[in-house]
Coordinates of N, CA and C in Angstrom, one line a residue:
M1 N -47.0 -33.6 -67.6 CA -47.3 -34.9 -68.4 C -48.4 -35.6 -68.5
Y2 N -48.9 -36.1 -67.1 CA -50.2 -37.0 -67.3 C -51.9 -35.8 -67.4
A3 N -51.4 -34.8 -66.4 CA -52.0 -33.2 -66.2 C -52.9 -33.5 -68.1
A4 N -51.6 -32.5 -68.8 CA -52.4 -33.3 -70.3 C -53.5 -34.0 -70.5
A5 N -53.1 -35.4 -70.1 CA -53.5 -36.8 -70.3 C -54.9 -36.8 -69.8
L6 N -55.4 -35.8 -68.6 CA -56.5 -35.7 -68.1 C -57.0 -34.8 -68.8
E7 N -57.0 -33.5 -68.8 CA -57.4 -33.0 -69.4 C -58.3 -33.2 -70.5
Q8 N -57.5 -34.4 -71.4 CA -58.3 -34.4 -72.5 C -59.7 -36.1 -72.5
H9 N -59.4 -36.1 -71.7 CA -59.7 -37.4 -71.3 C -60.6 -37.2 -70.6
L10 N -60.9 -36.2 -70.4 CA -62.2 -35.0 -69.2 C -63.3 -34.4 -70.5
R11 N -62.8 -33.8 -71.8 CA -62.8 -33.6 -72.6 C -63.6 -34.5 -73.8
D12 N -62.8 -35.8 -73.6 CA -64.0 -36.9 -74.0 C -65.2 -37.1 -73.1
Y13 N -65.4 -37.5 -71.9 CA -65.9 -38.5 -71.7 C -66.5 -37.6 -70.8
S14 N -66.1 -36.2 -69.5 CA -66.6 -35.3 -69.2 C -66.8 -34.3 -69.7
P15 N -68.1 -33.8 -71.1 CA -67.9 -32.3 -71.5 C -68.3 -31.6 -71.0
N16 N -68.9 -31.6 -69.3 CA -69.2 -30.4 -69.2 C -68.4 -29.8 -67.8
V17 N -67.3 -30.5 -68.3 CA -66.0 -30.1 -67.7 C -65.1 -28.6 -67.9
F18 N -65.2 -27.5 -67.9 CA -64.6 -27.0 -69.0 C -63.3 -25.9 -68.2
F19 N -61.7 -26.5 -69.1 CA -60.9 -25.5 -68.4 C -60.5 -24.3 -68.8
Y20 N -60.7 -23.1 -68.4 CA -59.9 -21.5 -69.0 C -58.5 -21.6 -69.2
T21 N -57.8 -22.5 -68.4 CA -56.2 -22.7 -68.4 C -55.7 -23.9 -68.3
P22 N -54.6 -24.3 -68.9 CA -54.0 -25.7 -69.0 C -54.0 -26.0 -67.5
L23 N -54.1 -27.9 -67.6 CA -54.3 -28.1 -66.0 C -52.5 -28.4 -65.6
E24 N -51.5 -28.4 -65.2 CA -50.2 -27.7 -65.4 C -50.0 -28.0 -63.6
V25 N -49.8 -29.5 -63.3 CA -50.3 -30.0 -62.1 C -48.9 -31.1 -62.2
D26 N -48.4 -31.3 -61.1 CA -47.3 -32.6 -60.9 C -48.0 -33.3 -61.1
D27 N -47.9 -34.8 -61.2 CA -48.0 -35.4 -62.1 C -48.3 -37.1 -60.5
V28 N -48.1 -36.8 -59.5 CA -48.4 -37.0 -58.2 C -50.2 -36.7 -57.8
F29 N -50.5 -35.6 -59.0 CA -51.9 -34.8 -58.0 C -52.8 -35.4 -59.2
V30 N -52.3 -35.8 -60.0 CA -53.7 -36.4 -61.5 C -54.6 -37.2 -61.3
F31 N -54.3 -38.4 -60.2 CA -55.4 -39.0 -59.6 C -56.6 -38.7 -58.6
V32 N -56.1 -37.7 -58.0 CA -56.7 -37.1 -57.0 C -57.4 -36.2 -57.8
L33 N -57.1 -35.4 -58.6 CA -57.9 -34.5 -59.4 C -58.6 -34.8 -60.1
H34 N -58.5 -36.4 -61.3 CA -59.1 -36.5 -62.0 C -60.7 -37.1 -61.5
R35 N -60.9 -37.3 -60.1 CA -61.7 -38.2 -58.7 C -62.6 -37.0 -58.2
L36 N -62.2 -36.1 -57.9 CA -62.5 -34.4 -58.5 C -63.6 -34.2 -59.5
F37 N -63.2 -33.9 -60.6 CA -63.3 -34.0 -61.9 C -64.4 -34.3 -62.2
R38 N -64.6 -35.4 -62.0 CA -65.7 -36.7 -62.3 C -66.7 -36.5 -61.5
T39 N -66.5 -36.7 -60.1 CA -67.4 -36.8 -59.4 C -68.0 -35.9 -59.2
L40 N -67.4 -34.0 -59.7 CA -68.4 -33.1 -59.8 C -68.7 -33.2 -60.8
S41 N -68.6 -33.7 -62.0 CA -69.2 -34.3 -63.8 C -70.4 -34.0 -63.0
E42 N -70.0 -35.3 -62.6 CA -71.8 -36.3 -62.4 C -72.6 -35.2 -60.9
M43 N -72.2 -34.4 -59.9 CA -73.4 -34.5 -59.7 C -73.4 -33.3 -59.6
V44 N -73.2 -32.1 -61.0 CA -73.8 -30.8 -61.5 C -74.5 -31.6 -62.1
G45 N -74.9 -32.9 -63.3 CA -75.6 -33.4 -64.3 C -76.0 -32.7 -65.7
D46 N -76.9 -31.8 -65.8 CA -76.6 -31.2 -67.0 C -76.1 -30.0 -66.7
G47 N -75.5 -30.1 -66.1 CA -74.9 -28.5 -65.0 C -73.3 -28.3 -65.7
I48 N -72.5 -27.0 -65.5 CA -71.5 -27.4 -65.9 C -70.6 -27.4 -65.1
V49 N -68.9 -28.0 -64.9 CA -67.9 -27.8 -63.9 C -67.1 -26.7 -64.7
E50 N -66.5 -25.3 -64.3 CA -65.9 -24.8 -64.8 C -64.8 -24.0 -64.3
V51 N -63.5 -24.8 -64.8 CA -62.6 -25.1 -63.3 C -61.5 -23.2 -64.4
L52 N -61.6 -22.2 -63.2 CA -61.1 -20.5 -63.9 C -59.8 -20.5 -63.9
H53 N -59.3 -21.6 -62.4 CA -57.9 -20.9 -62.4 C -56.7 -22.2 -62.0
V54 N -56.0 -22.4 -61.6 CA -54.9 -23.5 -61.3 C -54.0 -22.9 -61.2
A55 N -53.6 -22.9 -59.4 CA -52.8 -22.2 -58.6 C -51.6 -23.0 -57.8
V56 N -51.2 -22.9 -58.4 CA -49.4 -24.7 -57.6 C -49.0 -24.3 -56.3
C57 N -48.9 -24.3 -55.2 CA -47.6 -23.8 -54.5 C -46.6 -24.0 -54.8
P58 N -45.8 -23.6 -54.7 CA -44.0 -23.2 -55.0 C -43.8 -24.1 -53.8
K59 N -43.7 -24.0 -53.0 CA -42.7 -25.4 -52.2 C -43.4 -27.3 -52.2
T60 N -45.6 -26.8 -51.5 CA -45.9 -28.3 -51.9 C -45.8 -29.1 -52.8
H61 N -46.5 -27.5 -54.1 CA -46.7 -29.1 -55.5 C -48.5 -28.8 -54.9
I62 N -48.5 -28.3 -53.7 CA -49.9 -29.6 -53.9 C -51.4 -27.9 -54.8
P63 N -51.6 -27.9 -56.0 CA -53.0 -27.2 -56.2 C -54.2 -26.5 -55.9
T64 N -54.3 -25.6 -56.0 CA -55.9 -24.9 -55.6 C -56.5 -24.9 -57.2
I65 N -57.9 -25.3 -56.8 CA -57.9 -25.0 -58.1 C -59.5 -23.6 -57.7
Q66 N -59.7 -22.8 -59.0 CA -60.7 -21.9 -58.5 C -61.9 -22.9 -59.2
L67 N -63.2 -22.9 -59.3 CA -64.3 -22.8 -60.0 C -64.9 -22.1 -60.0
M68 N -66.1 -22.8 -61.0 CA -67.5 -22.0 -60.7 C -68.2 -23.3 -61.3
L69 N -69.2 -23.5 -60.4 CA -70.4 -24.2 -60.5 C -71.8 -23.6 -60.6
P70 N -72.8 -24.6 -60.7 CA -74.0 -24.0 -60.9 C -74.5 -23.0 -60.1
P71 N -75.5 -21.7 -60.2 CA -76.2 -21.6 -59.0 C -76.7 -22.1 -58.4
Q72 N -77.6 -23.1 -58.9 CA -78.6 -23.8 -58.1 C -77.8 -25.1 -56.8
L73 N -77.0 -25.2 -57.2 CA -75.8 -25.9 -55.5 C -75.4 -24.8 -54.7
N74 N -75.7 -25.9 -53.8 CA -75.0 -25.7 -52.4 C -73.1 -26.0 -52.0
E75 N -73.3 -25.2 -50.9 CA -71.7 -25.7 -51.3 C -71.9 -26.5 -49.9
K76 N -73.3 -27.0 -49.2 CA -72.9 -28.2 -48.4 C -73.4 -29.7 -48.7
D77 N -73.6 -29.6 -49.8 CA -74.2 -30.7 -51.1 C -72.3 -31.0 -51.7
F78 N -71.6 -29.8 -51.1 CA -69.9 -30.4 -51.9 C -69.1 -30.2 -51.2
G79 N -69.4 -29.4 -49.8 CA -68.3 -30.0 -48.7 C -67.9 -30.5 -47.9
A80 N -68.5 -32.3 -47.7 CA -67.7 -33.4 -48.2 C -66.5 -33.5 -49.2
L81 N -66.9 -33.7 -50.1 CA -66.2 -34.1 -51.3 C -64.7 -32.6 -51.4
F82 N -64.4 -32.2 -51.3 CA -64.0 -30.7 -51.1 C -62.7 -31.2 -49.8
E83 N -63.3 -31.3 -49.0 CA -61.9 -32.0 -47.4 C -61.6 -33.3 -48.1
D84 N -63.0 -34.3 -48.7 CA -62.2 -35.0 -48.8 C -60.4 -35.0 -49.7
T85 N -61.0 -34.5 -50.9 CA -59.9 -33.7 -51.8 C -58.6 -33.2 -51.4
Q86 N -59.1 -32.6 -50.6 CA -57.3 -31.6 -49.6 C -56.8 -32.3 -49.2
R87 N -57.9 -33.6 -48.4 CA -56.5 -34.6 -47.6 C -56.0 -35.4 -48.3
L88 N -56.4 -35.9 -49.2 CA -55.8 -36.9 -50.7 C -54.8 -35.9 -50.8
L89 N -55.0 -34.2 -51.8 CA -53.1 -33.8 -52.2 C -52.7 -33.8 -51.5
H90 N -52.7 -33.3 -49.6 CA -52.1 -32.8 -49.0 C -51.2 -34.5 -49.2
Q91 N -51.5 -35.5 -48.1 CA -51.3 -36.8 -48.6 C -50.3 -37.3 -49.3
A92 N -50.7 -37.1 -51.2 CA -50.0 -36.7 -51.9 C -48.8 -36.1 -51.5
A93 N -49.4 -35.0 -51.2 CA -47.6 -34.3 -51.4 C -46.6 -34.6 -50.5
Q94 N -46.9 -34.9 -49.6 CA -46.2 -35.7 -48.4 C -45.0 -36.7 -49.1
E95 N -45.8 -38.0 -50.2 CA -45.4 -39.0 -51.4 C -45.1 -38.6 -51.8
W96 N -44.5 -37.1 -52.7 CA -44.3 -36.8 -53.4 C -43.1 -36.7 -53.5
K97 N -41.7 -37.3 -54.6 CA -40.2 -37.0 -54.0 C -40.3 -35.8 -55.3
P98 N -39.2 -35.0 -55.9 CA -38.9 -34.1 -56.7 C -37.9 -35.3 -57.8
Q99 N -38.4 -34.9 -58.9 CA -37.5 -35.3 -60.0 C -35.9 -34.9 -60.4
P100 N -34.9 -35.7 -60.5 CA -34.0 -35.8 -60.4 C -33.5 -34.2 -61.7
T101 N -34.6 -34.2 -62.6 CA -33.8 -32.9 -63.6 C -35.1 -32.1 -62.4
E102 N -36.0 -31.6 -61.4 CA -36.1 -30.6 -60.6 C -35.8 -30.8 -59.0
E103 N -34.4 -31.0 -58.9 CA -33.7 -30.9 -57.7 C -32.8 -30.5 -58.2
K104 N -31.4 -30.5 -59.3 CA -30.7 -30.2 -60.3 C -31.4 -28.0 -60.7
L105 N -32.5 -27.8 -60.5 CA -33.2 -26.8 -60.8 C -32.8 -26.2 -59.6
K106 N -33.4 -27.0 -58.7 CA -33.1 -26.2 -57.2 C -31.7 -25.6 -56.4

């Protein structure tokens, strides 16, 4: 639910972030991803952040994001951001509780 709202928000306020596939993640991860995408949007300036694919781990529900960033940028510019994002996603996964409908599907 919140993932679709985040996608729309980024289209409106961070037009340099492009999604090629829908952002379908659990609500608990939306805040962390919002922080990631907005920070990347600001860091690339006039460049483009392309979200090529979003995979979700079936066990932990942690999303893995495949990105394409402008070629003039170096990985060292983003290393700390990616490490912090990974830490926050794992922390959110530990606090995540399945919704009643998800429990019935197991």
